[in-house]
PDB file of C-alpha atoms in Angstrom:
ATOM      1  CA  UNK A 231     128.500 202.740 251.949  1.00  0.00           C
ATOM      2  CA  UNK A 232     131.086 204.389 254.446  1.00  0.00           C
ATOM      3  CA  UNK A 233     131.539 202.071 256.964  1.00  0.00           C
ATOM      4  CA  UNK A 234     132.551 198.530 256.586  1.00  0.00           C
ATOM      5  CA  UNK A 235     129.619 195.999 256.917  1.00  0.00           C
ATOM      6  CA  UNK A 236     129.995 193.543 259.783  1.00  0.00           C
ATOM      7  CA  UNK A 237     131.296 190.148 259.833  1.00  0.00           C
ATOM      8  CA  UNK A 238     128.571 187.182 258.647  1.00  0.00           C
ATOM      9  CA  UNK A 239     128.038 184.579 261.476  1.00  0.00           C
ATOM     10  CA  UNK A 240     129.013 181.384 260.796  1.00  0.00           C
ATOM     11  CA  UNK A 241     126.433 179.752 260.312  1.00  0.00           C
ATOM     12  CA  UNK A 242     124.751 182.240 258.413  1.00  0.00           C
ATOM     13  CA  UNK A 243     127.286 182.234 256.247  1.00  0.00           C
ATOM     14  CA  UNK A 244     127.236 178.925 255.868  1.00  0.00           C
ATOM     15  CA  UNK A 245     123.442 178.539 254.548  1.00  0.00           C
ATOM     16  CA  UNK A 246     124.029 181.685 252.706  1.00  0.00           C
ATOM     17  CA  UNK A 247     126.849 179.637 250.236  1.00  0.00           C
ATOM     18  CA  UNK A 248     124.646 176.362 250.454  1.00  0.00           C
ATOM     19  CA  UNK A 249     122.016 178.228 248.652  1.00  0.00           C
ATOM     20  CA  UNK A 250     123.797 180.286 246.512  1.00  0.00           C
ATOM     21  CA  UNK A 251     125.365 177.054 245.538  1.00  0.00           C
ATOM     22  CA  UNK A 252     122.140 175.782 244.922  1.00  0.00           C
ATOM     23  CA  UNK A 253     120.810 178.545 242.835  1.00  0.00           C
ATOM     24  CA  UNK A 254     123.788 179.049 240.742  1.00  0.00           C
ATOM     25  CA  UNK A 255     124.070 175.281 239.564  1.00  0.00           C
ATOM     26  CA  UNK A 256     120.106 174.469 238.972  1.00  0.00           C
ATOM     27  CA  UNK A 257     119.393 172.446 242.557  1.00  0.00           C
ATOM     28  CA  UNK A 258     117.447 175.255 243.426  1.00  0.00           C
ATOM     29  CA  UNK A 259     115.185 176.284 240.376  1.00  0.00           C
ATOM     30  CA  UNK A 260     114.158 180.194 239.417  1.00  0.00           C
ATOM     31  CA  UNK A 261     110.661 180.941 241.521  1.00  0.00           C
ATOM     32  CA  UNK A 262     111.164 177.627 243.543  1.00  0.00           C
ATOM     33  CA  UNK A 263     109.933 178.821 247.361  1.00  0.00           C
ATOM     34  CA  UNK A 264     112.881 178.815 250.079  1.00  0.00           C
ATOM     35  CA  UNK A 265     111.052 177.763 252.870  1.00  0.00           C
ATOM     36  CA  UNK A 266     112.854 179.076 256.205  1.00  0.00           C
ATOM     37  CA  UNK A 267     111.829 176.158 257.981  1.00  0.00           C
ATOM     38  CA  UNK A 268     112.283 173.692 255.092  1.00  0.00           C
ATOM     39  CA  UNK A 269     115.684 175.421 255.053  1.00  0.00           C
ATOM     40  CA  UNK A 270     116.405 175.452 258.900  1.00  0.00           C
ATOM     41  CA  UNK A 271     116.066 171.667 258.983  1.00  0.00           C
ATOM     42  CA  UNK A 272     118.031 170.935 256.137  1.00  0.00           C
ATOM     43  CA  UNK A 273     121.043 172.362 257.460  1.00  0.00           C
ATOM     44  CA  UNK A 274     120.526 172.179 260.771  1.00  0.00           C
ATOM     45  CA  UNK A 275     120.309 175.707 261.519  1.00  0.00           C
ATOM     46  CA  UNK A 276     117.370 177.958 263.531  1.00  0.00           C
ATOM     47  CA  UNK A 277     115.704 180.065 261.364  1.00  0.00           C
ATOM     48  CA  UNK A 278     117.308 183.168 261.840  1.00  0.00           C
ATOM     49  CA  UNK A 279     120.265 182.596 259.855  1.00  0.00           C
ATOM     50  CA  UNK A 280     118.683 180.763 257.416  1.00  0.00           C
ATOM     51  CA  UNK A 281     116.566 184.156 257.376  1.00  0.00           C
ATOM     52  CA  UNK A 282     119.584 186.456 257.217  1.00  0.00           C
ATOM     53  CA  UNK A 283     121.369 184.492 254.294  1.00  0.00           C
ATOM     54  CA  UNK A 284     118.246 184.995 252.413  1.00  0.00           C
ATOM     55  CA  UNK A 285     118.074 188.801 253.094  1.00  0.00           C
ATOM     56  CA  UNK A 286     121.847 188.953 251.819  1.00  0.00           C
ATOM     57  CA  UNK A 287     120.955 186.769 248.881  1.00  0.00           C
ATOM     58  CA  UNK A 288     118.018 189.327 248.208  1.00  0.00           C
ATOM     59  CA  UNK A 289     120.792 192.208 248.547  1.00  0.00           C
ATOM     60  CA  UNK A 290     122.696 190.511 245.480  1.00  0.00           C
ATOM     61  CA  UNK A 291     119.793 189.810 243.698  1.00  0.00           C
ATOM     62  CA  UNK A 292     119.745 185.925 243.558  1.00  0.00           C
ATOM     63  CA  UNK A 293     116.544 186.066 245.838  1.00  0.00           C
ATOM     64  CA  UNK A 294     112.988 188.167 245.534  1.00  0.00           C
ATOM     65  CA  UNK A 295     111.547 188.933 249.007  1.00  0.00           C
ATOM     66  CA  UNK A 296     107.782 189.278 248.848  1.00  0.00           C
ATOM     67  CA  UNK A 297     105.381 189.904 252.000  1.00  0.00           C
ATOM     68  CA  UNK A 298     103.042 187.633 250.779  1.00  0.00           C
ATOM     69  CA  UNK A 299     104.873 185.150 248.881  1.00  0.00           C
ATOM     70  CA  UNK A 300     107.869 184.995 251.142  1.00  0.00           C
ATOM     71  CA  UNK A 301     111.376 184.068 249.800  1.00  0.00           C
ATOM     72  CA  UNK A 302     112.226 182.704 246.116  1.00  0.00           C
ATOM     73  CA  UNK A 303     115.002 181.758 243.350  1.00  0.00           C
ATOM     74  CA  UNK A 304     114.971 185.144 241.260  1.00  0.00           C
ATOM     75  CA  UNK A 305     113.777 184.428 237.598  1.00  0.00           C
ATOM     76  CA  UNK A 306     115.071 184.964 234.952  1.00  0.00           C
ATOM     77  CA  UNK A 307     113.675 186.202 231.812  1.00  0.00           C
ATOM     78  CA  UNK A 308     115.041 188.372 228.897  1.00  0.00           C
ATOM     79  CA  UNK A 309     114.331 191.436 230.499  1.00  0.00           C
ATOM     80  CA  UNK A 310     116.143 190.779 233.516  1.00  0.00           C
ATOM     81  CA  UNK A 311     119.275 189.177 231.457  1.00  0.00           C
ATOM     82  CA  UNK A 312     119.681 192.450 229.277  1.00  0.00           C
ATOM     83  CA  UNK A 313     119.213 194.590 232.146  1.00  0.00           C
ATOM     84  CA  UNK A 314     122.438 192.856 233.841  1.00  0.00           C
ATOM     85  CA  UNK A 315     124.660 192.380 231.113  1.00  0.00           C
ATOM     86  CA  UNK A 316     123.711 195.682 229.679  1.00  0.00           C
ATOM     87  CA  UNK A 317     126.154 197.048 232.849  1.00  0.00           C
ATOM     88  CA  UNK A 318     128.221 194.417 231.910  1.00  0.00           C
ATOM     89  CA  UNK A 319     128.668 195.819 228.731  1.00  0.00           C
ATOM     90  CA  UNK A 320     129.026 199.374 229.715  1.00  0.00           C
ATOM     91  CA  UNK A 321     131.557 198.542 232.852  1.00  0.00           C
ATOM     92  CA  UNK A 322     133.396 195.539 231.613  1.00  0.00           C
ATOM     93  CA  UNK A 323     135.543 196.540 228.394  1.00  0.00           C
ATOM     94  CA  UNK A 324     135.920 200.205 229.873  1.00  0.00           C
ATOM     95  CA  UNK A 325     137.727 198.230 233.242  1.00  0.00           C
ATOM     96  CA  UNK A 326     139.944 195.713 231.010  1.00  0.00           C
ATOM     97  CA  UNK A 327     141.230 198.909 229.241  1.00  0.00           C
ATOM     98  CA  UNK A 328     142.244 200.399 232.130  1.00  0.00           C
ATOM     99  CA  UNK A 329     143.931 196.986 233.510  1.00  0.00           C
ATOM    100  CA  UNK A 330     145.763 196.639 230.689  1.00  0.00           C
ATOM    101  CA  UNK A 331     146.714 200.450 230.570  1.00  0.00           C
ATOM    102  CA  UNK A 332     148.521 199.900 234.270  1.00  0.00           C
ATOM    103  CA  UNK A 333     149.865 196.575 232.866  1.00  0.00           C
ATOM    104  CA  UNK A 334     148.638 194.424 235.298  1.00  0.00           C
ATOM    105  CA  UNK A 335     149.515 191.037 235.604  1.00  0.00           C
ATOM    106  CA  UNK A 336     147.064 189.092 233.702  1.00  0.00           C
ATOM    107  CA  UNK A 337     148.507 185.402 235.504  1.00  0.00           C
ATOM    108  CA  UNK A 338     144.804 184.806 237.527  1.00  0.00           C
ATOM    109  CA  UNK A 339     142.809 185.657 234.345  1.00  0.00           C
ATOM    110  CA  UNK A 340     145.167 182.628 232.621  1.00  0.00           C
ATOM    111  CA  UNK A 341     144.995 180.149 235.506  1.00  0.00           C
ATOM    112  CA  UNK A 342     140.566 180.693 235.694  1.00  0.00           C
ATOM    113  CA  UNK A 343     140.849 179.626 231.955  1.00  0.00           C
ATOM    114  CA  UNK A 344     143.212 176.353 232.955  1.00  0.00           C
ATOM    115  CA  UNK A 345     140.762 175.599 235.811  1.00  0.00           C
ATOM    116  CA  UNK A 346     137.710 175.791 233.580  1.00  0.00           C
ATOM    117  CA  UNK A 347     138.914 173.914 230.647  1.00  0.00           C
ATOM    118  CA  UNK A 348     139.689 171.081 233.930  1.00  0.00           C
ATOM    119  CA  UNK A 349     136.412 171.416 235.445  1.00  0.00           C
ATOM    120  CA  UNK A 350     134.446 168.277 236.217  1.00  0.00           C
ATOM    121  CA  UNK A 351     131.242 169.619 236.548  1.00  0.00           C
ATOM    122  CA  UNK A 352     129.285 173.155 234.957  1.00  0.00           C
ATOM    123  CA  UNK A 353     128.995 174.552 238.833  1.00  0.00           C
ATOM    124  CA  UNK A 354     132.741 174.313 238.886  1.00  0.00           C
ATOM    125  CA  UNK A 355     133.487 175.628 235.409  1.00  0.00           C
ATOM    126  CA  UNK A 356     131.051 178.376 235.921  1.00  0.00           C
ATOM    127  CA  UNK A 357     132.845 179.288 238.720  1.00  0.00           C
ATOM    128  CA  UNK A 358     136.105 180.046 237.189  1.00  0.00           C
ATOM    129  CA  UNK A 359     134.314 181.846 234.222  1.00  0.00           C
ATOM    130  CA  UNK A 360     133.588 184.028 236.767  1.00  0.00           C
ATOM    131  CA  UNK A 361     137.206 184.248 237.986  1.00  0.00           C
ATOM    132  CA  UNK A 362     138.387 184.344 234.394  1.00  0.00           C
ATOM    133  CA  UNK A 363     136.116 188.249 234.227  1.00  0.00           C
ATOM    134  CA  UNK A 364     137.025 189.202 238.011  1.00  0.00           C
ATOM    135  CA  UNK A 365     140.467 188.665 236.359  1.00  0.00           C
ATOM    136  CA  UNK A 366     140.347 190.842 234.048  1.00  0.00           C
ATOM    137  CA  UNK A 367     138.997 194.109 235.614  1.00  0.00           C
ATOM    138  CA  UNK A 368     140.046 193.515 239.346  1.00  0.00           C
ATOM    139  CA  UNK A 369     142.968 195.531 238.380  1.00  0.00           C
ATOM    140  CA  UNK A 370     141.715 198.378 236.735  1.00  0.00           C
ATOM    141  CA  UNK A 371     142.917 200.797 239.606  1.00  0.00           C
ATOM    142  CA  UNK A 372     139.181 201.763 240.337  1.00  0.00           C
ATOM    143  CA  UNK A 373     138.039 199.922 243.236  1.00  0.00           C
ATOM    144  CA  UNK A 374     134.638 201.579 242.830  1.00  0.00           C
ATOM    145  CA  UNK A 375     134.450 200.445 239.141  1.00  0.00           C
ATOM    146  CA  UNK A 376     135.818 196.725 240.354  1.00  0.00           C
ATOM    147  CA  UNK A 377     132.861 196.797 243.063  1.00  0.00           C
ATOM    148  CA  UNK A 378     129.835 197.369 240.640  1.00  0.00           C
ATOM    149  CA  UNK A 379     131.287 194.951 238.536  1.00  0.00           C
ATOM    150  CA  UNK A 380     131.225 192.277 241.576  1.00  0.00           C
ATOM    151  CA  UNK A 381     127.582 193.402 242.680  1.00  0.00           C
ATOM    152  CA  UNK A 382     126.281 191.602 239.182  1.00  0.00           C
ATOM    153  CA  UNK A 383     128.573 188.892 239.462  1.00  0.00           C
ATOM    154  CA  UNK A 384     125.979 186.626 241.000  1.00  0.00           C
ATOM    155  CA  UNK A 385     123.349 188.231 238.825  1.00  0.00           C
ATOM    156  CA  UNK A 386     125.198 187.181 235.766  1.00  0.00           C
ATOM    157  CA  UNK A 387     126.137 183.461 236.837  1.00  0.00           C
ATOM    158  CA  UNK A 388     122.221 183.529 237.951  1.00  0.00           C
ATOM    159  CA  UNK A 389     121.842 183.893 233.689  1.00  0.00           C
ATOM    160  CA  UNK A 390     124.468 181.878 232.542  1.00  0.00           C
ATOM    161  CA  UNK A 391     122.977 178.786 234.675  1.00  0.00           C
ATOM    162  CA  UNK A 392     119.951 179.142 233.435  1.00  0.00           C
ATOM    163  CA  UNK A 393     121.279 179.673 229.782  1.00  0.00           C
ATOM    164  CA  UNK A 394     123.504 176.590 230.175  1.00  0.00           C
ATOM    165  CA  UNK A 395     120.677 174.303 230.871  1.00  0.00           C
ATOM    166  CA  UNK A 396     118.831 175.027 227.989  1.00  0.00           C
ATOM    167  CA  UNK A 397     121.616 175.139 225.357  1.00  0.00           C
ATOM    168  CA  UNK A 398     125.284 174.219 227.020  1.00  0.00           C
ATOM    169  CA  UNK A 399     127.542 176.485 225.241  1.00  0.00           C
ATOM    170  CA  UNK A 400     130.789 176.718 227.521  1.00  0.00           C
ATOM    171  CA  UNK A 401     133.006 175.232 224.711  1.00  0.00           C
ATOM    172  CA  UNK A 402     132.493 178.380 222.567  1.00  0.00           C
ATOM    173  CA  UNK A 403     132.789 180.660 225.482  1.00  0.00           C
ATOM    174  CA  UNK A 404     135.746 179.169 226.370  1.00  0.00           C
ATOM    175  CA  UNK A 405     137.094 180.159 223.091  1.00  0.00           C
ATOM    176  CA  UNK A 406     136.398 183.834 223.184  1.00  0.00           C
ATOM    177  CA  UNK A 407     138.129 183.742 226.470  1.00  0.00           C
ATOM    178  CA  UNK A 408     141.171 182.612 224.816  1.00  0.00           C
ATOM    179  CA  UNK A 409     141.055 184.691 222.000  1.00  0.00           C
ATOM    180  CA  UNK A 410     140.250 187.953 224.826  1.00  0.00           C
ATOM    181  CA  UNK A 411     143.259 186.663 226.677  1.00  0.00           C
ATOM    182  CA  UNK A 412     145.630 186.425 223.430  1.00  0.00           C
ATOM    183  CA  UNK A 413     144.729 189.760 222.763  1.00  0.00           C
ATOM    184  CA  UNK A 414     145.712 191.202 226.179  1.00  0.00           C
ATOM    185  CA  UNK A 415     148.870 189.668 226.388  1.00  0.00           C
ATOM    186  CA  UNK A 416     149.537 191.081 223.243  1.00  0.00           C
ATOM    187  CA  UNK A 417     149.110 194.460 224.393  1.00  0.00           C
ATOM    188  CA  UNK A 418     146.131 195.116 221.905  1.00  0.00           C
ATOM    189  CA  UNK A 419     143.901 197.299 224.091  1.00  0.00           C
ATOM    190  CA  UNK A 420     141.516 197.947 221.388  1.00  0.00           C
ATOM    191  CA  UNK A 421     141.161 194.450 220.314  1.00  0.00           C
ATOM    192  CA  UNK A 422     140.824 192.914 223.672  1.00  0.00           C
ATOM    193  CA  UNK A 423     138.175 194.948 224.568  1.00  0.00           C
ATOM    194  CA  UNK A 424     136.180 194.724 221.501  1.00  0.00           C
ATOM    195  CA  UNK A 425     136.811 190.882 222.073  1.00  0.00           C
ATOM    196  CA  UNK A 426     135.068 191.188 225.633  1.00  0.00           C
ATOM    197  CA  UNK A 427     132.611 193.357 224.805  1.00  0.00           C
ATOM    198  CA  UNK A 428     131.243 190.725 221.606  1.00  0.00           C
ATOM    199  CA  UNK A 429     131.766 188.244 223.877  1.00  0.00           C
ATOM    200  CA  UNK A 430     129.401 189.160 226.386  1.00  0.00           C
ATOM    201  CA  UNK A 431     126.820 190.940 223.752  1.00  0.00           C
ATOM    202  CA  UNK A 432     126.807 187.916 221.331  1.00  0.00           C
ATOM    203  CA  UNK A 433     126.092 185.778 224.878  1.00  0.00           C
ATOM    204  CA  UNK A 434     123.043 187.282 226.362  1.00  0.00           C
ATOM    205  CA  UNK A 435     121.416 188.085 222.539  1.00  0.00           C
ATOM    206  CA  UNK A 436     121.858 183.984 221.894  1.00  0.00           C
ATOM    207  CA  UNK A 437     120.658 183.044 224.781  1.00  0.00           C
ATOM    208  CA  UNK A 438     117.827 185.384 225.072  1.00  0.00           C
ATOM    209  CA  UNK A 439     117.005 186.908 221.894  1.00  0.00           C
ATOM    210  CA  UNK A 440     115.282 190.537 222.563  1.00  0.00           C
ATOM    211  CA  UNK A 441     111.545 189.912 222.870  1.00  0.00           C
ATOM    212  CA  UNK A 442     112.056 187.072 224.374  1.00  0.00           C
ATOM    213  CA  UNK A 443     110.052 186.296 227.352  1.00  0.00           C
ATOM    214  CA  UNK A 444     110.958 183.061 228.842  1.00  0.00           C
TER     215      UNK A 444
END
C-alpha cells in the first residue's frame, strides 16, 4: 500500500496479541468460534476492539470471517500448510542469499537460536523460531521481499502449532537451524540455502504428507 496504515488503539491492540497468543500456542483451537461478546468480557473491552483485532487477525490470516458463521481460529489442513510454506520455499532461500551476499550481520539469527534452546515453554520457543527466520532474511536489502516474508509469518507459526501438538519435533528443528547457521557464518551461500530450503520442505512434507487432509 502507499500510505502508512494508522496506529492500533490500545486496547485493540491489546486483544489483538491476547488472541494471537492464544491461537499460536493451542488455547484457542483451529475452527473454535471467537465470540465478540465472549471476547469483550474476557478482557474487559467493548466490542469494537475486540471486533477490529479480529478483522486484523483475518488480514494475516490467523482468523476466517464468515457472514453467517461469524469469526473463527483458521484451520489448518494440508492444503493450507503447502500453500504457505510453498512461498516460504520460493522467498526464503532466495532472501538468505541475498543477506549473506551484503554480509549482514547474522548476531540476531544466533541469539533467536540461544533463546529457543532456553525456552520454558513451546509458545516461547516458537517464538524465537520465528526470530531465528526473520533473522535471516530481514537483511536481504529488499524490504518488499522482507515484507511478504513477514505477511506468512503468522500463517506459518499457525502450522507449526498445530504440527507441534501432534508430533513435537523442535529438537530436530533446532538442529537444522544450527547446521543453516554454521553454514552462513561460513560464507557458504550455496549450502546455507540449500540447508533452509530442506529445512522448511522436509518440515511441512512430515508434518503433512501431500494428500493429507487433516
Amino acid at each position: 500500500m502507499a500510505f502508512a496504515p494508522s496506529p492500533i488503539p490500545s486496547r485493540t491492540q491489546y486483544v489483538l496479541e491476547a488472541v494471537k497468543h492464544g491461537i499460536l500456542t493451542g488455547g484457542l483451537s483451529p475452527g473454535q468460534a471467537l465470540v465478540e461478546t465472549e471476547l469483550a468480557t474476557r478482557f474487559g473491552v467493548s466490542k469494537t476492539p475486540v471486533r477490529e483485532a479480529l478483522k486484523t487477525l483475518a488480514g494475516t490470516g490467523l482468523v476466517v470471517m464468515s457472514q453467517y458463521k461469524g469469526a473463527t481460529v483458521r484451520t489448518v489442513d494440508a492444503a493450507m500448510a503447502h500453500e504457505v510454506y510453498d512461498v516460504r520455499l520460493l522467498l526464503e532461500p532466495a532472501a538468505l542469499r541475498r543477506t549473506l551476499a551484503r554480509r549482514a550481520s547474522l548476531e540476531p539469527a544466533r541469539a533467536a537460536l540461544i533463546r529457543a534452546d532456553a525456552a520454558e515453554d513451546r509458545a516461547e520457543r516458537s517464538l524465537a523460531n520465528r526470530e531465528f527466520h526473520r533473522a535471516l532474511y530481514l537483511p536481504c536489502g529488499n524490504p518488499l521481499l522482507a515484507r511478504m516474508l513477514d505477511d506468512v509469518r503468522d500463517q506459518a507459526a499457525l502450522v507449526s502449532t498445530v504440527a507441534w501438538a501432534a508430533e513435537p519435533s523442535w529438537e530436530r528443528e533446532a538442529g537444522e537451524h544450527r547446521e543453516i547457521l554454521r553454514r552462513a557464518l561460513a560464507d557458504d551461500a550455496d549450502g546455507a540455502a540449500t540447508a533452509l530450503h530442506d529445512h522448511i520442505a522436509s518440515f511441512v512434507q512430515r508434518a503433512f504428507p501431500e494428500g493429507d487432509h487433516a
